[in-house]
Structure formats: structure tokens, C-alpha cells
Amino acid sequence: MKPSLALSLMARESRGSAGKVVFFLACLSVGVAAVVAVAGLASGVDRGLRREARSLLAGDVVVRSMKPMPQDVVASIDRWVAAHPGSASTPLLEMATVVTTPRGDAVTSSLVELKAVGPGWPFYGNVETEPALPLQDLLAGEGVLVAPDLAKKLDLREGSRLDIGGKPFTVRGRIVSEPDRLGVGIDLGPRLLVSRATLATTGLDTFGSRVDRKVLIKLPDDAQPHEAEDLEKSLEAGLKPDSAVRVETYVDAQPGLRDRFKNATRFLGLVALVSLVLGGIGVAETVRAWLASRLDAIAVLKCLGLRPREVVALYAGETAILGFLGSALGALMGTAVLAVAPRLLADVLPAVPIDAFSPAAILRGLLLGTGIAVLFSVAPLSSLRLVPPLRVLRRDAEPLKAGKLARLSVTLVLIAGVFAAAWIQSDSPRMAAGFAGGMIAATAILAGAAWLTTRAVERVARGRLKVTLRQGLAAAARPGAGTLPAITALGLGVLVVVGMLLVQRGVMASLRADRPEEAPNLFLVDMKAGEWPRVESILRDAGATSVRFAPIVTARLSSVDGVSAADLAARHMKEGRSRWILTREQNITYMRELPKDNEILAGSLWSDPGKNEISIEQEYAQDLGAKLGSKVVFDVQGVPIEMTVTSLRKVGWRSFGINFFLVAEPGVLDEAPQRRVAAAKLPDAAEQGVQDRIAAEFPTVVVLRVRDIVEKVAKLLDRIGLGIRILGGFAIAAGIAILAGAVGASASRRGREVALLKTLGATRAGVVSIFSVEFALLGLVAGIIGTVGGGVLAWAVITKGMELPWTWRPAVMLLAPLGAVVLSVLAGITASAGALRKRPIEVLRAE
Amino acid sequence: MLTILDRIDLSIAPGEFVAVLGPSGSGKSTLLALMAGLDRPTSGVVRLDGRPIQDLSEDALARLRRDTIGFVFQSFQLLGNLTAQENVLLPLELAGRSDARSRADTLLATVGLAERGHHYPSQLSGGEQQRVALARAFGPRPPILLADEPTGNLDRATGKIVLDTLEQLRIENGTTLVLVTHDPDVARLADRRIHLVDGRIDREERTVAERVP
């Protein structure tokens, strides 16, 4: 058959099928919209990060370290800059600290994220300040720029005094935007900008434990990207494997953030795929119903000389074209969502411009949408070969049933297709296999529930029921009622939404309320040893309870069982594992007795008087490559100290107490340079006052208020939850479209039913009631199974995945099925509107 | 096991008009289905132009039907979403005829429906639909036409018009016609009448000597 004839036949075949076409497109477009929105957001963020890479780095290359920058590294950078005219370097430092401002006789304080910048910063991107004056002028002397929310919190104006590290600074204005602030994740406090040179006078940069030190390097203007990578390689060549120094170029374009985002969008991509798979179920049902109505025509076509495979190709081609059109519609919808999504999700997305139009995402949507449409139509289309042309002479000649092998092959093709789609979405065969397995299990359970429902309803003694209930139940149990696909699709949608909601609520509840009564709400870090008695007295004066403190000795890991940290780090690099645990600054405490949330799993505490003993948290020990009896050498401020691992522990981190991976025996590190960390439970009203007093007397102490951090995390989770709920909404919409489609497919039957019922005396309201019972039953079964399924999924994620306690949420478990019932009834009645409006005589005459 | 046809020994010459009569359930439609390759005999041979067809593949049978056999059905079997003209056009397009459109228009004019070509079957009367079906069947000039109760759903007057049109087209095209009917008046028009009873040929009758097409 010529392609032009085939296209002509396809166009003619679709006449009079407007309703089916609409449902086909609706089912598919919703899922494609979700896929395009997620993929578009992911690629938009990735492109934005790459495009703004230089601005986000504020340089071409950044060298960073959480410890003071080694002199040889600084020297290397200086030599390179001197040898390359047009290049430059500048130091940068970021840390959390508490600042104070006078308030009458006292002070008021705030935790801030301080940034100290060197001359020339930023090399790329713009800094927006109020007043709009040159940055170096604003920061000259003891100038400081504050974020608007800090200015509001501490009532700061131009000229206000602000004490940083105990030194007075003058507020010269506000910092409105900075190019290298990503705006993603949790900020401990509002931004404060000072010059690097001025900060050095406070001594904060030498003492603080969480100081992020950087050197920004700008290449000459005509430098090519490979020159940045060459510089990166030459700097890294001079570093030991266990060095804490990291080098990054703008070409890398925020790899850490892009990786984190990629992982998140992998998960979201699979959630979006659920909507598309539901759409596929709807497409399958629409195609099945459509082909069932075309059996006579297909028999005639075979009589007229169309070969079986030409018949299949004809309808498959039509399905593919409709699949493409539905996908195109979905791509349009997804792009529209992308136009508003960045605004809605501003708190969780990097502060880069995100394009709404993403050709790659649209292409993905078209490919997956068309593929899913064809894939899910394989079963009904393959049965076309079995339509006997004899049907033209004998109406009772039904299509032959496909053999077991054929049905098995079709099922395997379907599973393989879903797996392939999941692989495309997640870029991970493991996740794809999990997704496909989960979908199969959920679909099987829902389909089983639907089958059981129809069987059970058939057996109900309907004779005793009122006519509305009786008719409605009978309608739901009738063969060809579309009960199975409707319950399966709606149930899957409910499962996804309820599952997401319960996980999010569980995490939020755990975050906010699931802390022991005596858990501290205030942490103090970077305290000098001699400061503790006075700090303790301030805490107790303010009514603090559960006051605890611990010493911290910072050290570097030198070796484990004779293997140097450098060699261990090299081994980790080779195995693709993170080196961070080996190269990081190790915080070791010492104590006679362990906190009560520590459990010894192996060995015993302080059991060998002949050795310097250390107790290590079990998983941390594994990561270090240490075990019971291992000899671990630490470099404590230049002094090597060997300790033997005499116990391994499990730590209950969720107690919110002060806990450590590394606990040394008292007497080993007592004389080492050390700081104090403390925690206390304060009455809520006393928190600010305590912070103010401590900040005034001890400017280097950082006060972390748990409530503020929890609120920030909760807000972030809420935003993430919003994004996930939007995606879940797509799944529900797909389920509703399928339900409506199933109703629409039986429109003529419903029309006859309505005509007969009205002829027999039923009012329109009575007919609506009967239909409502039918749809309510579908919604109830789908809602209950979906809710239970979502609950099981959430339980598994919360308890096994996140190791958080599970709390039942009766409100969600009750309201979700109710919501499904309401949605089902509304969708079903709306889809039946045409049939309800017809007068009996119109229908009966047409018969 | 149910025996629908038993010991059928039948030959039909080119150009012959054969009517198959019999009561309901005598096997008339089954006989027609076997001739068209729509069904396969449990035993025995069905030959078309000397070639056995019962073991042909579905593809080969489809080609056979496209090239050799035309059909007219009791329930017309027009495709409801195609216009009258498109219904007539379809087998011509499937046969790859370059003059498909003009031939379709000619045939519609021959059956007296030139002005109704753009109407859908639901807009035509029963008789008009059957005439469109005739035009469709004769479009590719098939050597053989199989008609299953072509006037079964029509009133007498309309049925006569359809039969006259069928006969006109048969003579014009020299087509071999096998027509199943339970109406003796319709069967009287045929060159030969075969009476089926309980799946067997009960008797044969000839009306006149072989007509020269």
C-alpha cells in the first residue's frame, strides 16, 4: 500500500471518532507535560549553571580549603599570575559568625553568613549594592554591607555600628545581590560583606572551625577554556592525595550542585513517568474500544484485499500519529508549566535564569509520549491480525483469541518498554528496574482488586438493595464497564500522591516535633576553653537545662595500620570513592563516659591501660578503613599521636545531643590545643537574649538556634514538597482522564441505558444517582487500594530508607479515598453529561 | 462435530450466473465463504482458475480477493465513515489504479448515484447503499462476484432496481456471478440454480443454455 493511500485511509478512519481522539490526546498529553516540565527544569538549571558558570564562581578557577591555605599553594598561584599578564587572583573567605549591634545599654545579635572579599572581587558577574557605589569604596576602612533582612532584623541603617569578632564596623549600605550566591539549600543567616583585609584584623578567620577559604583566579581575557583546566591540573599536581585543598574551574560549572540536582530530577523524572504510564493505560483502553467498534470495517477491508499486516500498519500508524499529536500537546503544556515553575520553586532552585523553552526536553517528551502510546497499543493492535474476514458474512465470527505465547510476548514487550522509558528518565538501569518492578506490582494489585470488586459485587444479594444502589452496583460489575482500567489508573494516581504526601509529612513531623523532651535547642561552637565557665553561667542564669559541653581537638589523619592517609586517599580515588573523610579536619573529643545515646557494638571502652585508646563510630571506622585493634595515627597540630581502636560504637544521632565519630580516652589529648562545643535547652523566650549576651562577651562563639534551622529546613522541604505534589497532581489528572475516557467509550451504551431508565420512569436525578453509585464504587476501591499502597510505600521510605519513626496519619488515610470518590463521581458524571441530556426517543429511534 | 457442508461437488464456468438457494442453515453462506477463501474446508479442495486456494496464506488470500473477487452483502457493509464515492474508490485505490477517481465517478453514474457521491451511508436509503456496494464491487472489474442475499434487506421494488443494476453490470463486465438467495424469484434470473438442503446439493436446475457474455 502506498504511503499516500495509507495516510488517506488513516484520515478517513478517524472520522466520527472525535470523542475517542480527545480522550486519547488527554490521557497522553498530561503525562508528557509532566515529563517535559521535569526534563525542562533539569536542563534549564544545568544550562543556567553552565551559562553563568563564570559569574557563579566569580572567577575562572577557584582554589578552596577549609583549613588555612598551604603556603606552597599560595606561592604557586602567585607565580602563575605573575607569569600570565592580564590574570589576577584575590582571596575570599566565608564563614558563619554572630554579629552584634548596640541596643541601648545592651546589644542585639544575629547569626550571619559572613563573606570577606579581596580586591577585584568579583572577577565576573555583578554586585548590586545600595548605594550603587564602587564596592571597594564601600568596604574601605571598616565598612560593611548587610543584606536587607539583616538590616531589618537589627534595625541597621547607613552609619550604624556593627561589631564583628568584637571589632566595630560601620554599615555603609546594603548588598542586594551577589553573583556567586547560588541561593540553594539552607543559609544559616543573612549575608554580610566585608573586605578580606579588614576581617583579618578581627582574628575570626584564624580561629573559626567552619571557615571556607578560597583564592579566586582570573585568567587573561583571551584565555581558552582548556587553559583553565590546564591550570587546575598543574595546581592539583602539586597537592598530596590527602590534601584538603580542592581546585575547581568554571568549565566544571558547579559539579557538586549539578550532581545533586541531577539526582533529584532523576527521582522526579520517574514520578513524571508514572503519569505517562497511566496515560498509556488510558491510550490502550481507548484504542481497544475504538478497534472493537471497527471490527466490521476491518473485516470489510480484509475482504477488499487489505493484507493482515497492512491492516495492523494502518491502525498502528494512526495510533502513532495520534501519539505524536498528544505528545506535542503535552509538550506545549509542559513548556507552559516551565514558564511559571521557577517562580514557584525559587527557594529550591539555583539563582540562575532558567529558560522555559527546552528543545531537549520537548524532544524527550515527544519520543517517550509517542513510544508509550504505541507500546501500550501493541496488545489491541496485535489482535487485528486475528479479526476474521468471515465476519462480513457471519456477524458472530469473533476475533480469535491470541495464543499464550503471543500474549506473553506482548506482555514482555510492554515490560521492556516501561523499563526502557524508566532508564531514559533516570539514566540508571537499577532505578529503572525498581520502577518497572514497582509499577508491575502496583498494577497487578490494583487489577486484582478491581477483578475482586466485580466478582464481589456480582455476588452481593442486590435484591434487597434500593434500586439506585442495585443498578449502580450492577453497572460497575458489568463486563466491558471499564472497571479494571479505571480502578487501576485512578488507584495508581492516588498511590503516588498519598505516598509522596505521607513521606513529606513524616519527614516534616520528624524534623519539627520528634525530639526528646530534653533535647537541646541551642548549640554553641568555636568556644575557647577558658570561655566555657562564663558561657555556662550565662546559660544557667537564663534558665538553661540539659547543659552539656565537650572539648574538640582538631587533627589530621596521618595513617591507619601503617598505611598513610595519602595512600588511603589515592586508593579511594582509584575506586571512585570520596576522599573527604580521609582529608577532612578530624574532630576528636575525649570523655570518661559516653553519652547515653551511644551503644558499644564491639570491644570495650577504656579497657587497655597500656595504650592510648580511641572509640570510633562503626560506619565511620569502615570508611576510614579501621577496625577493632587498628592503630590510627593523628597529626594533632603537628604532633603525631597514635591511638588504638578498642571499641566501635553506634550513635543515636537523632537525639540532637553532642556526639562524635571519634572519642579518645581522657588523658591522651587533654593538653592539646582545643575548643569547646556546648548544647543547652533554653526556654524559647530566652534564646535571643542569651545569644546577645554571649555575642557581646565572646564574639568568636557561634550560636546556632535549632528552631531557626529547623524552620529553614522545614520551609525548604515544603517547597520541595510543593514540586512533588504538582507532579502527583499530573498523575491524578491522568487517572481522571482515563476514568472519563472509559466512561466516554461506553457512551452509546450509557445513552441506551439512560433512554431505557427514563422510559421506565426514572428522573434525570435518579439516573445521576445510579451513575454516581457506579463511579463512587470505582473511586472507593481505587482510593482505598491506592491509599493503602501509598501508605506502604511511604512506610518503607520513612522507616527503611530514612530510618525515621513512622506515625499514622488517620486524616490522610481517610480523606484520600474520600477524595478519590468525589473526583471519580465528578469526572464520571461530567463525561456522561451527553448521554444524560439525550431524550429517550432520540436514542430508541436510532436503534 | 457439526457438518455444515457435505460432499459438495460443484464447478462454475467463467461468465456463468449461478444462484444458490436453500432454507436457513442449509450452508449457503458457508459455501460462499469457501469460494471466497474466507473460510477453509475441513476436507476437500477449493480451486479458483484451477489453483487450489484452501492452503493459501492470509496475505495470498487477501491479494486474491483484491484481484479476483468482488463482494455484495445483505447488510451492504459500506464503511460508515467514508462517503459513497470513497467507498467505491477504496478497492480501486488498493489495486493501485491510476484512473481510480474517474472510474469511481463513472460507476456511481452507472448505478444512478452521481449526485450522491459526497453523502455518507447513513444519509442514503437501503437501496442506495446497496447500489453503492454494487459500484464498489464492480470497480476493479473482478472476474468473479459473490453476492450474499443482496436484496435480503430491501423491499421488493427496491430489490428489483438493485437486481437490474447487478445484472446490467454483470453483463457489461462479463463477470461470473454466484448469488446466494432464499427468494425463488431472484434465483429465476440465474443461468443455473443450486438447491442446498442440510449442507448437500439437493438438485440443480438450468434456466437456458449458457449465455454469451
JSON list of N, CA and C in Angstrom, two decimals, chain A residues 8-53:
[
{"chain": "A", "resi": 8, "resn": "SER", "atom": "N", "xyz": [-4.23, 8.58, 3.63]},
{"chain": "A", "resi": 8, "resn": "SER", "atom": "CA", "xyz": [-5.60, 8.94, 3.27]},
{"chain": "A", "resi": 8, "resn": "SER", "atom": "C", "xyz": [-6.59, 8.05, 4.03]},
{"chain": "A", "resi": 9, "resn": "LEU", "atom": "N", "xyz": [-6.29, 6.76, 4.09]},
{"chain": "A", "resi": 9, "resn": "LEU", "atom": "CA", "xyz": [-7.15, 5.82, 4.80]},
{"chain": "A", "resi": 9, "resn": "LEU", "atom": "C", "xyz": [-7.20, 6.16, 6.29]},
{"chain": "A", "resi": 10, "resn": "MET", "atom": "N", "xyz": [-6.02, 6.53, 6.83]},
{"chain": "A", "resi": 10, "resn": "MET", "atom": "CA", "xyz": [-5.97, 6.88, 8.27]},
{"chain": "A", "resi": 10, "resn": "MET", "atom": "C", "xyz": [-6.86, 8.06, 8.55]},
{"chain": "A", "resi": 11, "resn": "ALA", "atom": "N", "xyz": [-6.78, 9.05, 7.68]},
{"chain": "A", "resi": 11, "resn": "ALA", "atom": "CA", "xyz": [-7.58, 10.27, 7.90]},
{"chain": "A", "resi": 11, "resn": "ALA", "atom": "C", "xyz": [-9.06, 9.92, 7.84]},
{"chain": "A", "resi": 12, "resn": "ARG", "atom": "N", "xyz": [-9.42, 9.07, 6.90]},
{"chain": "A", "resi": 12, "resn": "ARG", "atom": "CA", "xyz": [-10.84, 8.70, 6.76]},
{"chain": "A", "resi": 12, "resn": "ARG", "atom": "C", "xyz": [-11.29, 7.87, 7.96]},
{"chain": "A", "resi": 13, "resn": "GLU", "atom": "N", "xyz": [-10.40, 6.99, 8.43]},
{"chain": "A", "resi": 13, "resn": "GLU", "atom": "CA", "xyz": [-10.75, 6.11, 9.55]},
{"chain": "A", "resi": 13, "resn": "GLU", "atom": "C", "xyz": [-11.04, 6.88, 10.82]},
{"chain": "A", "resi": 14, "resn": "SER", "atom": "N", "xyz": [-10.40, 8.05, 10.96]},
{"chain": "A", "resi": 14, "resn": "SER", "atom": "CA", "xyz": [-10.57, 8.80, 12.21]},
{"chain": "A", "resi": 14, "resn": "SER", "atom": "C", "xyz": [-11.82, 9.66, 12.21]},
{"chain": "A", "resi": 15, "resn": "ARG", "atom": "N", "xyz": [-12.54, 9.68, 11.09]},
{"chain": "A", "resi": 15, "resn": "ARG", "atom": "CA", "xyz": [-13.78, 10.47, 11.06]},
{"chain": "A", "resi": 15, "resn": "ARG", "atom": "C", "xyz": [-14.79, 9.86, 12.00]},
{"chain": "A", "resi": 16, "resn": "GLY", "atom": "N", "xyz": [-15.53, 10.72, 12.66]},
{"chain": "A", "resi": 16, "resn": "GLY", "atom": "CA", "xyz": [-16.56, 10.20, 13.56]},
{"chain": "A", "resi": 16, "resn": "GLY", "atom": "C", "xyz": [-16.00, 9.65, 14.85]},
{"chain": "A", "resi": 17, "resn": "SER", "atom": "N", "xyz": [-14.71, 9.83, 15.09]},
{"chain": "A", "resi": 17, "resn": "SER", "atom": "CA", "xyz": [-14.11, 9.32, 16.33]},
{"chain": "A", "resi": 17, "resn": "SER", "atom": "C", "xyz": [-13.60, 10.46, 17.18]},
{"chain": "A", "resi": 18, "resn": "ALA", "atom": "N", "xyz": [-14.23, 11.63, 17.06]},
{"chain": "A", "resi": 18, "resn": "ALA", "atom": "CA", "xyz": [-13.71, 12.82, 17.75]},
{"chain": "A", "resi": 18, "resn": "ALA", "atom": "C", "xyz": [-13.59, 12.59, 19.24]},
{"chain": "A", "resi": 19, "resn": "GLY", "atom": "N", "xyz": [-14.60, 11.92, 19.83]},
{"chain": "A", "resi": 19, "resn": "GLY", "atom": "CA", "xyz": [-14.57, 11.70, 21.27]},
{"chain": "A", "resi": 19, "resn": "GLY", "atom": "C", "xyz": [-13.37, 10.86, 21.66]},
{"chain": "A", "resi": 20, "resn": "LYS", "atom": "N", "xyz": [-13.15, 9.81, 20.92]},
{"chain": "A", "resi": 20, "resn": "LYS", "atom": "CA", "xyz": [-12.03, 8.92, 21.25]},
{"chain": "A", "resi": 20, "resn": "LYS", "atom": "C", "xyz": [-10.70, 9.66, 21.07]},
{"chain": "A", "resi": 21, "resn": "VAL", "atom": "N", "xyz": [-10.63, 10.46, 20.01]},
{"chain": "A", "resi": 21, "resn": "VAL", "atom": "CA", "xyz": [-9.39, 11.22, 19.77]},
{"chain": "A", "resi": 21, "resn": "VAL", "atom": "C", "xyz": [-9.11, 12.16, 20.94]},
{"chain": "A", "resi": 22, "resn": "VAL", "atom": "N", "xyz": [-10.17, 12.82, 21.41]},
{"chain": "A", "resi": 22, "resn": "VAL", "atom": "CA", "xyz": [-9.99, 13.77, 22.52]},
{"chain": "A", "resi": 22, "resn": "VAL", "atom": "C", "xyz": [-9.46, 13.04, 23.76]},
{"chain": "A", "resi": 23, "resn": "PHE", "atom": "N", "xyz": [-10.06, 11.90, 24.08]},
{"chain": "A", "resi": 23, "resn": "PHE", "atom": "CA", "xyz": [-9.60, 11.18, 25.28]},
{"chain": "A", "resi": 23, "resn": "PHE", "atom": "C", "xyz": [-8.19, 10.64, 25.10]},
{"chain": "A", "resi": 24, "resn": "PHE", "atom": "N", "xyz": [-7.91, 10.16, 23.90]},
{"chain": "A", "resi": 24, "resn": "PHE", "atom": "CA", "xyz": [-6.56, 9.69, 23.61]},
{"chain": "A", "resi": 24, "resn": "PHE", "atom": "C", "xyz": [-5.56, 10.80, 23.89]},
{"chain": "A", "resi": 25, "resn": "LEU", "atom": "N", "xyz": [-5.84, 11.98, 23.32]},
{"chain": "A", "resi": 25, "resn": "LEU", "atom": "CA", "xyz": [-4.92, 13.10, 23.47]},
{"chain": "A", "resi": 25, "resn": "LEU", "atom": "C", "xyz": [-4.83, 13.54, 24.94]},
{"chain": "A", "resi": 26, "resn": "ALA", "atom": "N", "xyz": [-5.99, 13.55, 25.63]},
{"chain": "A", "resi": 26, "resn": "ALA", "atom": "CA", "xyz": [-6.00, 13.99, 27.02]},
{"chain": "A", "resi": 26, "resn": "ALA", "atom": "C", "xyz": [-5.15, 13.05, 27.88]},
{"chain": "A", "resi": 27, "resn": "CYS", "atom": "N", "xyz": [-5.36, 11.74, 27.71]},
{"chain": "A", "resi": 27, "resn": "CYS", "atom": "CA", "xyz": [-4.62, 10.76, 28.51]},
{"chain": "A", "resi": 27, "resn": "CYS", "atom": "C", "xyz": [-3.12, 10.94, 28.34]},
{"chain": "A", "resi": 28, "resn": "LEU", "atom": "N", "xyz": [-2.70, 11.12, 27.09]},
{"chain": "A", "resi": 28, "resn": "LEU", "atom": "CA", "xyz": [-1.27, 11.15, 26.79]},
{"chain": "A", "resi": 28, "resn": "LEU", "atom": "C", "xyz": [-0.64, 12.49, 27.15]},
{"chain": "A", "resi": 29, "resn": "SER", "atom": "N", "xyz": [-1.35, 13.57, 26.87]},
{"chain": "A", "resi": 29, "resn": "SER", "atom": "CA", "xyz": [-0.73, 14.90, 27.00]},
{"chain": "A", "resi": 29, "resn": "SER", "atom": "C", "xyz": [-0.39, 15.23, 28.45]},
{"chain": "A", "resi": 30, "resn": "VAL", "atom": "N", "xyz": [-1.20, 14.76, 29.38]},
{"chain": "A", "resi": 30, "resn": "VAL", "atom": "CA", "xyz": [-0.94, 15.06, 30.80]},
{"chain": "A", "resi": 30, "resn": "VAL", "atom": "C", "xyz": [0.41, 14.48, 31.22]},
{"chain": "A", "resi": 31, "resn": "GLY", "atom": "N", "xyz": [0.62, 13.21, 30.88]},
{"chain": "A", "resi": 31, "resn": "GLY", "atom": "CA", "xyz": [1.87, 12.57, 31.24]},
{"chain": "A", "resi": 31, "resn": "GLY", "atom": "C", "xyz": [3.06, 13.20, 30.55]},
{"chain": "A", "resi": 32, "resn": "VAL", "atom": "N", "xyz": [2.91, 13.53, 29.28]},
{"chain": "A", "resi": 32, "resn": "VAL", "atom": "CA", "xyz": [4.02, 14.15, 28.54]},
{"chain": "A", "resi": 32, "resn": "VAL", "atom": "C", "xyz": [4.34, 15.52, 29.13]},
{"chain": "A", "resi": 33, "resn": "ALA", "atom": "N", "xyz": [3.29, 16.25, 29.53]},
{"chain": "A", "resi": 33, "resn": "ALA", "atom": "CA", "xyz": [3.51, 17.56, 30.15]},
{"chain": "A", "resi": 33, "resn": "ALA", "atom": "C", "xyz": [4.39, 17.42, 31.39]},
{"chain": "A", "resi": 34, "resn": "ALA", "atom": "N", "xyz": [4.11, 16.41, 32.20]},
{"chain": "A", "resi": 34, "resn": "ALA", "atom": "CA", "xyz": [4.91, 16.21, 33.42]},
{"chain": "A", "resi": 34, "resn": "ALA", "atom": "C", "xyz": [6.35, 15.89, 33.06]},
{"chain": "A", "resi": 35, "resn": "VAL", "atom": "N", "xyz": [6.54, 15.01, 32.08]},
{"chain": "A", "resi": 35, "resn": "VAL", "atom": "CA", "xyz": [7.90, 14.63, 31.66]},
{"chain": "A", "resi": 35, "resn": "VAL", "atom": "C", "xyz": [8.66, 15.83, 31.14]},
{"chain": "A", "resi": 36, "resn": "VAL", "atom": "N", "xyz": [8.01, 16.63, 30.30]},
{"chain": "A", "resi": 36, "resn": "VAL", "atom": "CA", "xyz": [8.67, 17.80, 29.70]},
{"chain": "A", "resi": 36, "resn": "VAL", "atom": "C", "xyz": [9.00, 18.83, 30.78]},
{"chain": "A", "resi": 37, "resn": "ALA", "atom": "N", "xyz": [8.07, 19.02, 31.73]},
{"chain": "A", "resi": 37, "resn": "ALA", "atom": "CA", "xyz": [8.30, 20.01, 32.78]},
{"chain": "A", "resi": 37, "resn": "ALA", "atom": "C", "xyz": [9.53, 19.64, 33.61]},
{"chain": "A", "resi": 38, "resn": "VAL", "atom": "N", "xyz": [9.62, 18.38, 34.00]},
{"chain": "A", "resi": 38, "resn": "VAL", "atom": "CA", "xyz": [10.76, 17.96, 34.83]},
{"chain": "A", "resi": 38, "resn": "VAL", "atom": "C", "xyz": [12.06, 18.01, 34.03]},
{"chain": "A", "resi": 39, "resn": "ALA", "atom": "N", "xyz": [12.02, 17.44, 32.82]},
{"chain": "A", "resi": 39, "resn": "ALA", "atom": "CA", "xyz": [13.24, 17.43, 32.00]},
{"chain": "A", "resi": 39, "resn": "ALA", "atom": "C", "xyz": [13.66, 18.85, 31.64]},
{"chain": "A", "resi": 40, "resn": "GLY", "atom": "N", "xyz": [12.68, 19.69, 31.37]},
{"chain": "A", "resi": 40, "resn": "GLY", "atom": "CA", "xyz": [12.97, 21.07, 31.01]},
{"chain": "A", "resi": 40, "resn": "GLY", "atom": "C", "xyz": [13.61, 21.83, 32.17]},
{"chain": "A", "resi": 41, "resn": "LEU", "atom": "N", "xyz": [13.07, 21.58, 33.37]},
{"chain": "A", "resi": 41, "resn": "LEU", "atom": "CA", "xyz": [13.62, 22.24, 34.54]},
{"chain": "A", "resi": 41, "resn": "LEU", "atom": "C", "xyz": [15.06, 21.79, 34.78]},
{"chain": "A", "resi": 42, "resn": "ALA", "atom": "N", "xyz": [15.27, 20.47, 34.64]},
{"chain": "A", "resi": 42, "resn": "ALA", "atom": "CA", "xyz": [16.62, 19.93, 34.86]},
{"chain": "A", "resi": 42, "resn": "ALA", "atom": "C", "xyz": [17.60, 20.51, 33.86]},
{"chain": "A", "resi": 43, "resn": "SER", "atom": "N", "xyz": [17.22, 20.51, 32.58]},
{"chain": "A", "resi": 43, "resn": "SER", "atom": "CA", "xyz": [18.17, 21.00, 31.59]},
{"chain": "A", "resi": 43, "resn": "SER", "atom": "C", "xyz": [18.30, 22.52, 31.68]},
{"chain": "A", "resi": 44, "resn": "GLY", "atom": "N", "xyz": [17.20, 23.19, 32.08]},
{"chain": "A", "resi": 44, "resn": "GLY", "atom": "CA", "xyz": [17.26, 24.64, 32.25]},
{"chain": "A", "resi": 44, "resn": "GLY", "atom": "C", "xyz": [18.23, 25.04, 33.34]},
{"chain": "A", "resi": 45, "resn": "VAL", "atom": "N", "xyz": [18.16, 24.30, 34.45]},
{"chain": "A", "resi": 45, "resn": "VAL", "atom": "CA", "xyz": [19.08, 24.58, 35.56]},
{"chain": "A", "resi": 45, "resn": "VAL", "atom": "C", "xyz": [20.51, 24.28, 35.13]},
{"chain": "A", "resi": 46, "resn": "ASP", "atom": "N", "xyz": [20.69, 23.14, 34.46]},
{"chain": "A", "resi": 46, "resn": "ASP", "atom": "CA", "xyz": [22.03, 22.76, 34.03]},
{"chain": "A", "resi": 46, "resn": "ASP", "atom": "C", "xyz": [22.60, 23.81, 33.08]},
{"chain": "A", "resi": 47, "resn": "ARG", "atom": "N", "xyz": [21.77, 24.22, 32.12]},
{"chain": "A", "resi": 47, "resn": "ARG", "atom": "CA", "xyz": [22.24, 25.24, 31.15]},
{"chain": "A", "resi": 47, "resn": "ARG", "atom": "C", "xyz": [22.52, 26.56, 31.86]},
{"chain": "A", "resi": 48, "resn": "GLY", "atom": "N", "xyz": [21.62, 26.89, 32.78]},
{"chain": "A", "resi": 48, "resn": "GLY", "atom": "CA", "xyz": [21.81, 28.14, 33.53]},
{"chain": "A", "resi": 48, "resn": "GLY", "atom": "C", "xyz": [23.10, 28.13, 34.31]},
{"chain": "A", "resi": 49, "resn": "LEU", "atom": "N", "xyz": [23.39, 27.00, 34.96]},
{"chain": "A", "resi": 49, "resn": "LEU", "atom": "CA", "xyz": [24.62, 26.90, 35.74]},
{"chain": "A", "resi": 49, "resn": "LEU", "atom": "C", "xyz": [25.85, 26.98, 34.83]},
{"chain": "A", "resi": 50, "resn": "ARG", "atom": "N", "xyz": [25.74, 26.34, 33.66]},
{"chain": "A", "resi": 50, "resn": "ARG", "atom": "CA", "xyz": [26.89, 26.39, 32.74]},
{"chain": "A", "resi": 50, "resn": "ARG", "atom": "C", "xyz": [27.06, 27.80, 32.17]},
{"chain": "A", "resi": 51, "resn": "ARG", "atom": "N", "xyz": [25.93, 28.38, 31.80]},
{"chain": "A", "resi": 51, "resn": "ARG", "atom": "CA", "xyz": [25.99, 29.71, 31.18]},
{"chain": "A", "resi": 51, "resn": "ARG", "atom": "C", "xyz": [26.54, 30.74, 32.15]},
{"chain": "A", "resi": 52, "resn": "GLU", "atom": "N", "xyz": [26.11, 30.62, 33.38]},
{"chain": "A", "resi": 52, "resn": "GLU", "atom": "CA", "xyz": [26.52, 31.60, 34.39]},
{"chain": "A", "resi": 52, "resn": "GLU", "atom": "C", "xyz": [27.73, 31.12, 35.18]},
{"chain": "A", "resi": 53, "resn": "ALA", "atom": "N", "xyz": [28.40, 30.09, 34.64]},
{"chain": "A", "resi": 53, "resn": "ALA", "atom": "CA", "xyz": [29.46, 29.44, 35.42]},
{"chain": "A", "resi": 53, "resn": "ALA", "atom": "C", "xyz": [30.50, 30.41, 35.94]}
]
